[in-house]
Amino acid sequence: MRRLLVGLSILVMVAGGIVFYAANGDATEQVRTAPAGCSIARPLPPGSTMHTITSGGHTRRYLLHVPPTYQGNTAAPVVLMFHGLGGDPKTVVDATDLADRADEDGTVLVVPLGRGTPSEWKFRDPVGDPDSDLTFVRDLVRHVQRTACTDPSRLYAAGFSNGSALTLALACDGTTRFAAYAAVSGPFYEPRCDDAPPASIIYFHGTSDTTVPFGGAETVIGRLPPVNDTMSNWATRGRCPSSQASTTADDAVRHFAWRGCRGGTDVDIYAVVGGVHGWPGGGPMSPGRASQTKDSPVDATALLWSFFKRHPRTPVSAG
């Protein structure tokens, strides 16, 4: 079983009281009724299969994982997961156990493949540029929503490294509206993000990462900013009240949390003390690599999944 955040429950001080966050990041769940379903059933076989779509004149591939409980007429949540530089869908699914989580909760998991060799994401180009992966994600989401019976209020994005930067670029752009974002080992923020729509973001990074240094540096995917500056910018952009900000630290992890931000959003960051470049609590994120984060005191999958469940958007009718 994957290890959860080590230590006592995290106490987050907020105005008017204390909210207790358990080791797996759970707080009191918001109870929200999903749309009843789709007027025309959209059946899909359970399990993982590879598919293609055309976007920007390019043929793109993605893995679609359908949970065994999917019925085709009940709106299901959707999680998009973006691999890192040189990664691929199967490796990421195996390393993160996201398919198991999806099966448990009846969630459709979509894991696209980047372009080129090594596979990568072009996250700096704007929507509308045929080579931009923001354009590809927009097209992919529309395709999935036409193919499957999905709940637009529970559409989520997650990514690692290069895919993490893409995830935060999607939050910055806002053209494709996700309910929440989870990013690991790839900070991103630019001045244009100041005008981004409200976004709930959970972020993870190892303090000893040499591939994407915590303090910012030039990397193989361009210059990336310091993690603390990045997340502070997201919190400032979200007008997160200082009265509901907290820091909790021990020898293993530092947790920074901003609650009650614009539009009811939250911003979280988990800095893994001594952590290296990888998925906290997960396996190797690229083929042929060994994992140096399997024994991490933080389980990124459990924490981000709980964060997603707590942050749906206002429900609308299923498409």
mmCIF file of C-alpha atoms in Angstrom:
data_model
loop_
_atom_site.group_PDB
_atom_site.id
_atom_site.type_symbol
_atom_site.label_atom_id
_atom_site.label_comp_id
_atom_site.label_asym_id
_atom_site.label_seq_id
_atom_site.Cartn_x
_atom_site.Cartn_y
_atom_site.Cartn_z
ATOM 1 C CA MET A 1 0.000 0.000 0.000
ATOM 2 C CA ARG A 2 1.264 3.424 -0.874
ATOM 3 C CA ARG A 3 2.546 5.360 2.096
ATOM 4 C CA LEU A 4 0.710 8.474 3.141
ATOM 5 C CA LEU A 5 2.143 11.655 4.506
ATOM 6 C CA VAL A 6 4.136 10.765 7.600
ATOM 7 C CA GLY A 7 3.432 12.386 10.937
ATOM 8 C CA LEU A 8 0.509 13.702 12.862
ATOM 9 C CA SER A 9 -2.516 15.234 11.208
ATOM 10 C CA ILE A 10 -1.782 18.622 9.701
ATOM 11 C CA LEU A 11 -3.405 21.500 11.529
ATOM 12 C CA VAL A 12 -4.374 24.429 9.360
ATOM 13 C CA MET A 13 -5.287 27.604 11.227
ATOM 14 C CA VAL A 14 -8.124 29.548 9.663
ATOM 15 C CA ALA A 15 -10.239 32.472 10.705
ATOM 16 C CA GLY A 16 -12.738 31.423 13.324
ATOM 17 C CA GLY A 17 -11.224 28.042 14.123
ATOM 18 C CA ILE A 18 -8.970 25.162 13.124
ATOM 19 C CA VAL A 19 -9.423 22.769 10.232
ATOM 20 C CA PHE A 20 -7.855 19.325 10.749
ATOM 21 C CA TYR A 21 -6.171 17.792 7.693
ATOM 22 C CA ALA A 22 -5.375 14.122 8.049
ATOM 23 C CA ALA A 23 -2.203 12.470 6.756
ATOM 24 C CA ASN A 24 -3.772 11.705 3.377
ATOM 25 C CA GLY A 25 -4.867 15.304 2.918
ATOM 26 C CA ASP A 26 -8.589 14.645 3.494
ATOM 27 C CA ALA A 27 -10.773 17.356 4.954
ATOM 28 C CA THR A 28 -14.520 17.229 5.390
ATOM 29 C CA GLU A 29 -15.771 16.266 1.943
ATOM 30 C CA GLN A 30 -18.042 18.641 0.066
ATOM 31 C CA VAL A 31 -21.246 16.862 -0.817
ATOM 32 C CA ARG A 32 -22.293 17.751 -4.348
ATOM 33 C CA THR A 33 -24.724 16.027 -6.662
ATOM 34 C CA ALA A 34 -23.371 15.261 -10.128
ATOM 35 C CA PRO A 35 -25.526 15.783 -13.213
ATOM 36 C CA ALA A 36 -27.996 12.952 -13.742
ATOM 37 C CA GLY A 37 -26.424 11.816 -16.970
ATOM 38 C CA CYS A 38 -26.476 12.023 -20.743
ATOM 39 C CA SER A 39 -29.634 11.899 -22.817
ATOM 40 C CA ILE A 40 -27.953 9.456 -25.222
ATOM 41 C CA ALA A 41 -25.854 6.666 -23.702
ATOM 42 C CA ARG A 42 -22.168 6.601 -24.650
ATOM 43 C CA PRO A 43 -20.948 3.093 -23.832
ATOM 44 C CA LEU A 44 -17.213 2.377 -23.659
ATOM 45 C CA PRO A 45 -15.368 -0.881 -22.890
ATOM 46 C CA PRO A 46 -13.647 -0.943 -19.480
ATOM 47 C CA GLY A 47 -9.870 -0.946 -19.211
ATOM 48 C CA SER A 48 -7.039 0.872 -20.991
ATOM 49 C CA THR A 49 -6.936 1.375 -24.753
ATOM 50 C CA MET A 50 -4.939 3.643 -27.075
ATOM 51 C CA HIS A 51 -6.729 6.080 -29.393
ATOM 52 C CA THR A 52 -5.872 8.868 -31.837
ATOM 53 C CA ILE A 53 -7.303 12.269 -32.702
ATOM 54 C CA THR A 54 -6.255 14.975 -35.143
ATOM 55 C CA SER A 55 -5.324 18.349 -33.663
ATOM 56 C CA GLY A 56 -3.588 21.213 -35.440
ATOM 57 C CA GLY A 57 -3.031 18.999 -38.448
ATOM 58 C CA HIS A 58 -1.172 16.420 -36.349
ATOM 59 C CA THR A 59 -2.232 12.909 -35.402
ATOM 60 C CA ARG A 60 -2.043 12.644 -31.623
ATOM 61 C CA ARG A 61 -2.277 9.578 -29.418
ATOM 62 C CA TYR A 62 -3.771 9.147 -25.969
ATOM 63 C CA LEU A 63 -4.528 6.372 -23.514
ATOM 64 C CA LEU A 64 -8.133 6.137 -22.347
ATOM 65 C CA HIS A 65 -8.790 4.232 -19.122
ATOM 66 C CA VAL A 66 -12.448 3.488 -18.428
ATOM 67 C CA PRO A 67 -13.440 2.227 -14.944
ATOM 68 C CA PRO A 68 -15.460 -1.007 -14.681
ATOM 69 C CA THR A 69 -18.389 0.895 -13.128
ATOM 70 C CA TYR A 70 -18.788 3.238 -16.106
ATOM 71 C CA GLN A 71 -22.335 2.887 -17.501
ATOM 72 C CA GLY A 72 -22.344 5.313 -20.420
ATOM 73 C CA ASN A 73 -25.355 7.289 -19.227
ATOM 74 C CA THR A 74 -24.150 8.557 -15.825
ATOM 75 C CA ALA A 75 -21.805 11.543 -15.905
ATOM 76 C CA ALA A 76 -18.311 10.504 -14.799
ATOM 77 C CA PRO A 77 -15.407 12.639 -13.541
ATOM 78 C CA VAL A 78 -12.406 12.963 -15.880
ATOM 79 C CA VAL A 79 -8.717 13.309 -14.981
ATOM 80 C CA LEU A 80 -6.119 14.211 -17.617
ATOM 81 C CA MET A 81 -2.539 13.234 -16.735
ATOM 82 C CA PHE A 82 0.501 14.622 -18.585
ATOM 83 C CA HIS A 83 3.826 12.744 -18.505
ATOM 84 C CA GLY A 84 7.268 14.331 -18.207
ATOM 85 C CA LEU A 85 9.915 14.791 -20.896
ATOM 86 C CA GLY A 86 10.543 11.419 -22.550
ATOM 87 C CA GLY A 87 7.650 9.762 -20.740
ATOM 88 C CA ASP A 88 4.708 7.796 -22.094
ATOM 89 C CA PRO A 89 1.157 6.995 -20.959
ATOM 90 C CA LYS A 90 1.676 3.397 -19.783
ATOM 91 C CA THR A 91 4.764 4.223 -17.718
ATOM 92 C CA VAL A 92 2.966 7.095 -16.012
ATOM 93 C CA VAL A 93 -0.115 4.999 -15.226
ATOM 94 C CA ASP A 94 2.038 2.230 -13.751
ATOM 95 C CA ALA A 95 4.155 4.668 -11.712
ATOM 96 C CA THR A 96 1.312 6.662 -10.165
ATOM 97 C CA ASP A 97 -1.426 4.056 -9.591
ATOM 98 C CA LEU A 98 -3.871 6.601 -11.023
ATOM 99 C CA ALA A 99 -5.777 3.861 -12.864
ATOM 100 C CA ASP A 100 -6.482 2.102 -9.563
ATOM 101 C CA ARG A 101 -7.774 5.346 -8.079
ATOM 102 C CA ALA A 102 -9.905 5.935 -11.154
ATOM 103 C CA ASP A 103 -11.408 2.446 -10.901
ATOM 104 C CA GLU A 104 -12.245 2.955 -7.227
ATOM 105 C CA ASP A 105 -14.054 6.241 -7.860
ATOM 106 C CA GLY A 106 -15.603 5.645 -11.288
ATOM 107 C CA THR A 107 -13.359 8.211 -12.966
ATOM 108 C CA VAL A 108 -12.347 8.272 -16.628
ATOM 109 C CA LEU A 109 -8.574 8.680 -16.923
ATOM 110 C CA VAL A 110 -7.038 10.246 -20.052
ATOM 111 C CA VAL A 111 -3.256 10.094 -20.542
ATOM 112 C CA PRO A 112 -2.057 11.698 -23.801
ATOM 113 C CA LEU A 113 1.343 11.283 -25.443
ATOM 114 C CA GLY A 114 3.558 14.258 -26.203
ATOM 115 C CA ARG A 115 5.147 14.859 -29.591
ATOM 116 C CA GLY A 116 8.654 14.208 -30.837
ATOM 117 C CA THR A 117 11.628 12.188 -29.615
ATOM 118 C CA PRO A 118 11.909 12.457 -26.710
ATOM 119 C CA SER A 119 8.203 13.075 -26.206
ATOM 120 C CA GLU A 120 7.559 16.579 -24.894
ATOM 121 C CA TRP A 121 4.919 19.252 -24.337
ATOM 122 C CA LYS A 122 4.963 22.729 -25.895
ATOM 123 C CA PHE A 123 3.448 24.655 -23.017
ATOM 124 C CA ARG A 124 4.620 28.192 -23.787
ATOM 125 C CA ASP A 125 2.751 28.626 -27.097
ATOM 126 C CA PRO A 126 -0.764 30.122 -26.816
ATOM 127 C CA VAL A 127 -4.054 28.464 -27.670
ATOM 128 C CA GLY A 128 -4.715 28.876 -31.381
ATOM 129 C CA ASP A 129 -1.155 28.023 -32.396
ATOM 130 C CA PRO A 130 -1.428 24.607 -34.143
ATOM 131 C CA ASP A 131 1.812 23.489 -32.460
ATOM 132 C CA SER A 132 0.644 24.491 -28.996
ATOM 133 C CA ASP A 133 -0.248 21.686 -26.640
ATOM 134 C CA LEU A 134 -2.779 23.994 -25.012
ATOM 135 C CA THR A 135 -4.638 23.747 -28.322
ATOM 136 C CA PHE A 136 -4.246 19.974 -28.328
ATOM 137 C CA VAL A 137 -5.607 19.695 -24.778
ATOM 138 C CA ARG A 138 -8.614 21.830 -25.707
ATOM 139 C CA ASP A 139 -9.317 19.559 -28.693
ATOM 140 C CA LEU A 140 -8.759 16.409 -26.643
ATOM 141 C CA VAL A 141 -11.143 17.494 -23.886
ATOM 142 C CA ARG A 142 -13.858 18.298 -26.431
ATOM 143 C CA HIS A 143 -13.284 14.921 -28.070
ATOM 144 C CA VAL A 144 -13.530 13.027 -24.772
ATOM 145 C CA GLN A 145 -16.663 14.924 -23.782
ATOM 146 C CA ARG A 146 -18.278 13.921 -27.084
ATOM 147 C CA THR A 147 -17.135 10.300 -26.760
ATOM 148 C CA ALA A 148 -17.915 9.599 -23.104
ATOM 149 C CA CYS A 149 -20.647 10.640 -20.684
ATOM 150 C CA THR A 150 -18.693 13.049 -18.487
ATOM 151 C CA ASP A 151 -19.282 15.631 -15.778
ATOM 152 C CA PRO A 152 -17.866 19.049 -16.831
ATOM 153 C CA SER A 153 -17.848 20.157 -13.190
ATOM 154 C CA ARG A 154 -15.355 17.389 -12.354
ATOM 155 C CA LEU A 155 -12.716 17.794 -15.052
ATOM 156 C CA TYR A 156 -9.174 17.811 -13.615
ATOM 157 C CA ALA A 157 -5.607 18.167 -14.906
ATOM 158 C CA ALA A 158 -2.408 16.686 -13.450
ATOM 159 C CA GLY A 159 1.154 16.535 -14.704
ATOM 160 C CA PHE A 160 4.767 15.718 -13.914
ATOM 161 C CA SER A 161 7.833 17.837 -14.774
ATOM 162 C CA ASN A 162 7.331 19.004 -18.398
ATOM 163 C CA GLY A 163 3.700 17.884 -17.957
ATOM 164 C CA SER A 164 3.531 19.838 -14.694
ATOM 165 C CA ALA A 165 4.526 23.023 -16.519
ATOM 166 C CA LEU A 166 1.823 22.270 -19.097
ATOM 167 C CA THR A 167 -0.734 21.775 -16.315
ATOM 168 C CA LEU A 168 0.045 25.167 -14.780
ATOM 169 C CA ALA A 169 0.079 26.772 -18.237
ATOM 170 C CA LEU A 170 -3.457 25.438 -18.681
ATOM 171 C CA ALA A 171 -4.438 27.083 -15.383
ATOM 172 C CA CYS A 172 -2.832 30.292 -16.610
ATOM 173 C CA ASP A 173 -4.644 30.217 -19.956
ATOM 174 C CA GLY A 174 -8.088 29.180 -18.681
ATOM 175 C CA THR A 175 -9.492 28.463 -22.163
ATOM 176 C CA THR A 176 -10.187 24.875 -21.116
ATOM 177 C CA ARG A 177 -11.840 25.103 -17.699
ATOM 178 C CA PHE A 178 -10.631 22.477 -15.281
ATOM 179 C CA ALA A 179 -12.030 22.260 -11.768
ATOM 180 C CA ALA A 180 -8.575 21.875 -10.172
ATOM 181 C CA TYR A 181 -4.944 21.283 -11.092
ATOM 182 C CA ALA A 182 -2.211 19.049 -9.635
ATOM 183 C CA ALA A 183 1.413 19.647 -10.626
ATOM 184 C CA VAL A 184 4.597 17.798 -9.642
ATOM 185 C CA SER A 185 8.203 18.965 -10.167
ATOM 186 C CA GLY A 186 7.593 21.625 -12.805
ATOM 187 C CA PRO A 187 6.754 25.212 -11.689
ATOM 188 C CA PHE A 188 5.283 27.724 -14.129
ATOM 189 C CA TYR A 189 4.035 31.283 -13.838
ATOM 190 C CA GLU A 190 4.244 34.231 -16.236
ATOM 191 C CA PRO A 191 2.872 37.794 -16.007
ATOM 192 C CA ARG A 192 -0.050 36.860 -18.255
ATOM 193 C CA CYS A 193 -1.195 34.466 -15.517
ATOM 194 C CA ASP A 194 -2.167 37.502 -13.427
ATOM 195 C CA ASP A 195 -5.442 37.623 -15.378
ATOM 196 C CA ALA A 196 -6.130 33.885 -15.173
ATOM 197 C CA PRO A 197 -9.505 32.683 -13.858
ATOM 198 C CA PRO A 198 -9.728 31.336 -10.288
ATOM 199 C CA ALA A 199 -7.895 28.023 -9.939
ATOM 200 C CA SER A 200 -7.415 25.482 -7.158
ATOM 201 C CA ILE A 201 -3.850 24.155 -7.380
ATOM 202 C CA ILE A 202 -1.929 21.505 -5.453
ATOM 203 C CA TYR A 203 1.818 21.330 -6.097
ATOM 204 C CA PHE A 204 4.671 18.973 -5.074
ATOM 205 C CA HIS A 205 8.441 19.440 -5.369
ATOM 206 C CA GLY A 206 11.557 17.936 -3.796
ATOM 207 C CA THR A 207 13.929 20.417 -2.166
ATOM 208 C CA SER A 208 16.969 18.478 -3.481
ATOM 209 C CA ASP A 209 15.736 18.187 -7.073
ATOM 210 C CA THR A 210 18.714 18.759 -9.400
ATOM 211 C CA THR A 211 16.778 18.307 -12.668
ATOM 212 C CA VAL A 212 14.349 21.130 -11.898
ATOM 213 C CA PRO A 213 15.959 22.905 -8.922
ATOM 214 C CA PHE A 214 13.641 24.110 -6.174
ATOM 215 C CA GLY A 215 15.237 27.552 -6.351
ATOM 216 C CA GLY A 216 14.729 27.877 -10.102
ATOM 217 C CA ALA A 217 17.214 27.423 -12.961
ATOM 218 C CA GLU A 218 17.702 26.918 -16.666
ATOM 219 C CA THR A 219 16.446 23.427 -17.542
ATOM 220 C CA VAL A 220 16.093 21.249 -20.646
ATOM 221 C CA ILE A 221 12.614 22.739 -21.177
ATOM 222 C CA GLY A 222 13.714 26.334 -20.624
ATOM 223 C CA ARG A 223 14.099 28.510 -17.577
ATOM 224 C CA LEU A 224 11.742 27.613 -14.743
ATOM 225 C CA PRO A 225 11.147 29.937 -11.765
ATOM 226 C CA PRO A 226 11.720 29.239 -8.048
ATOM 227 C CA VAL A 227 8.984 27.082 -6.541
ATOM 228 C CA ASN A 228 8.230 29.421 -3.639
ATOM 229 C CA ASP A 229 7.910 32.424 -5.961
ATOM 230 C CA THR A 230 5.673 30.478 -8.323
ATOM 231 C CA MET A 231 3.195 29.338 -5.710
ATOM 232 C CA SER A 232 3.206 32.718 -3.965
ATOM 233 C CA ASN A 233 2.314 34.260 -7.316
ATOM 234 C CA TRP A 234 -0.583 31.832 -7.726
ATOM 235 C CA ALA A 235 -1.785 32.658 -4.211
ATOM 236 C CA THR A 236 -1.471 36.412 -4.835
ATOM 237 C CA ARG A 237 -3.285 36.106 -8.161
ATOM 238 C CA GLY A 238 -6.046 34.213 -6.373
ATOM 239 C CA ARG A 239 -6.350 36.958 -3.750
ATOM 240 C CA CYS A 240 -5.886 34.373 -1.021
ATOM 241 C CA PRO A 241 -6.434 36.027 2.394
ATOM 242 C CA SER A 242 -3.371 36.016 4.651
ATOM 243 C CA SER A 243 -5.611 35.200 7.604
ATOM 244 C CA GLN A 244 -6.271 31.781 6.071
ATOM 245 C CA ALA A 245 -2.679 30.967 5.113
ATOM 246 C CA SER A 246 -0.668 28.388 7.043
ATOM 247 C CA THR A 247 2.679 26.627 7.132
ATOM 248 C CA THR A 248 3.272 23.217 8.693
ATOM 249 C CA ALA A 249 6.738 21.679 8.749
ATOM 250 C CA ASP A 250 8.569 18.652 10.096
ATOM 251 C CA ASP A 251 11.738 16.788 9.133
ATOM 252 C CA ALA A 252 10.059 15.221 6.074
ATOM 253 C CA VAL A 253 7.800 17.808 4.479
ATOM 254 C CA ARG A 254 6.754 21.439 4.527
ATOM 255 C CA HIS A 255 3.118 22.104 3.717
ATOM 256 C CA PHE A 256 2.041 25.592 2.701
ATOM 257 C CA ALA A 257 -1.703 26.190 2.333
ATOM 258 C CA TRP A 258 -3.844 29.120 1.277
ATOM 259 C CA ARG A 259 -7.589 28.763 1.884
ATOM 260 C CA GLY A 260 -10.631 30.790 0.886
ATOM 261 C CA CYS A 261 -9.098 32.283 -2.251
ATOM 262 C CA ARG A 262 -11.008 33.976 -5.074
ATOM 263 C CA GLY A 263 -13.957 31.916 -6.274
ATOM 264 C CA GLY A 264 -13.660 29.533 -3.318
ATOM 265 C CA THR A 265 -10.349 28.129 -4.571
ATOM 266 C CA ASP A 266 -7.360 26.818 -2.571
ATOM 267 C CA VAL A 267 -3.616 26.671 -3.217
ATOM 268 C CA ASP A 268 -1.396 23.987 -1.609
ATOM 269 C CA ILE A 269 2.299 23.207 -1.884
ATOM 270 C CA TYR A 270 4.140 20.183 -0.481
ATOM 271 C CA ALA A 271 7.916 20.687 -0.349
ATOM 272 C CA VAL A 272 9.475 17.266 0.243
ATOM 273 C CA VAL A 273 12.612 17.778 2.330
ATOM 274 C CA GLY A 274 15.543 16.129 0.542
ATOM 275 C CA GLY A 275 13.231 14.938 -2.217
ATOM 276 C CA VAL A 276 14.602 14.478 -5.744
ATOM 277 C CA HIS A 277 13.048 14.683 -9.209
ATOM 278 C CA GLY A 278 10.192 12.198 -9.318
ATOM 279 C CA TRP A 279 6.628 11.415 -8.328
ATOM 280 C CA PRO A 280 6.494 11.363 -4.489
ATOM 281 C CA GLY A 281 5.520 7.858 -3.431
ATOM 282 C CA GLY A 282 5.534 6.600 -7.033
ATOM 283 C CA GLY A 283 7.597 4.559 -9.451
ATOM 284 C CA PRO A 284 9.821 5.601 -12.375
ATOM 285 C CA MET A 285 8.213 8.224 -14.583
ATOM 286 C CA SER A 286 10.236 7.397 -17.726
ATOM 287 C CA PRO A 287 10.924 4.024 -19.366
ATOM 288 C CA GLY A 288 14.089 2.296 -18.181
ATOM 289 C CA ARG A 289 14.574 4.574 -15.190
ATOM 290 C CA ALA A 290 14.685 3.606 -11.520
ATOM 291 C CA SER A 291 12.495 5.396 -8.989
ATOM 292 C CA GLN A 292 14.194 7.370 -6.238
ATOM 293 C CA THR A 293 10.892 8.538 -4.776
ATOM 294 C CA LYS A 294 9.042 5.270 -4.093
ATOM 295 C CA ASP A 295 9.807 5.527 -0.370
ATOM 296 C CA SER A 296 8.903 9.191 -0.123
ATOM 297 C CA PRO A 297 7.062 10.260 3.053
ATOM 298 C CA VAL A 298 4.520 11.919 0.740
ATOM 299 C CA ASP A 299 2.003 10.088 -1.441
ATOM 300 C CA ALA A 300 1.288 12.571 -4.224
ATOM 301 C CA THR A 301 -1.399 10.400 -5.809
ATOM 302 C CA ALA A 302 -3.444 10.113 -2.606
ATOM 303 C CA LEU A 303 -3.121 13.809 -1.815
ATOM 304 C CA LEU A 304 -3.974 15.126 -5.262
ATOM 305 C CA TRP A 305 -6.896 12.719 -5.610
ATOM 306 C CA SER A 306 -8.341 13.915 -2.305
ATOM 307 C CA PHE A 307 -7.758 17.528 -3.407
ATOM 308 C CA PHE A 308 -9.638 16.899 -6.650
ATOM 309 C CA LYS A 309 -12.602 15.363 -4.822
ATOM 310 C CA ARG A 310 -12.848 18.446 -2.606
ATOM 311 C CA HIS A 311 -12.779 20.882 -5.537
ATOM 312 C CA PRO A 312 -15.524 20.399 -8.115
ATOM 313 C CA ARG A 313 -16.762 23.337 -10.131
ATOM 314 C CA THR A 314 -20.383 24.462 -9.999
ATOM 315 C CA PRO A 315 -22.262 21.614 -11.744
ATOM 316 C CA VAL A 316 -23.730 22.110 -15.190
ATOM 317 C CA SER A 317 -25.664 19.703 -17.355
ATOM 318 C CA ALA A 318 -23.686 16.803 -18.777
ATOM 319 C CA GLY A 319 -22.856 17.064 -22.444
#
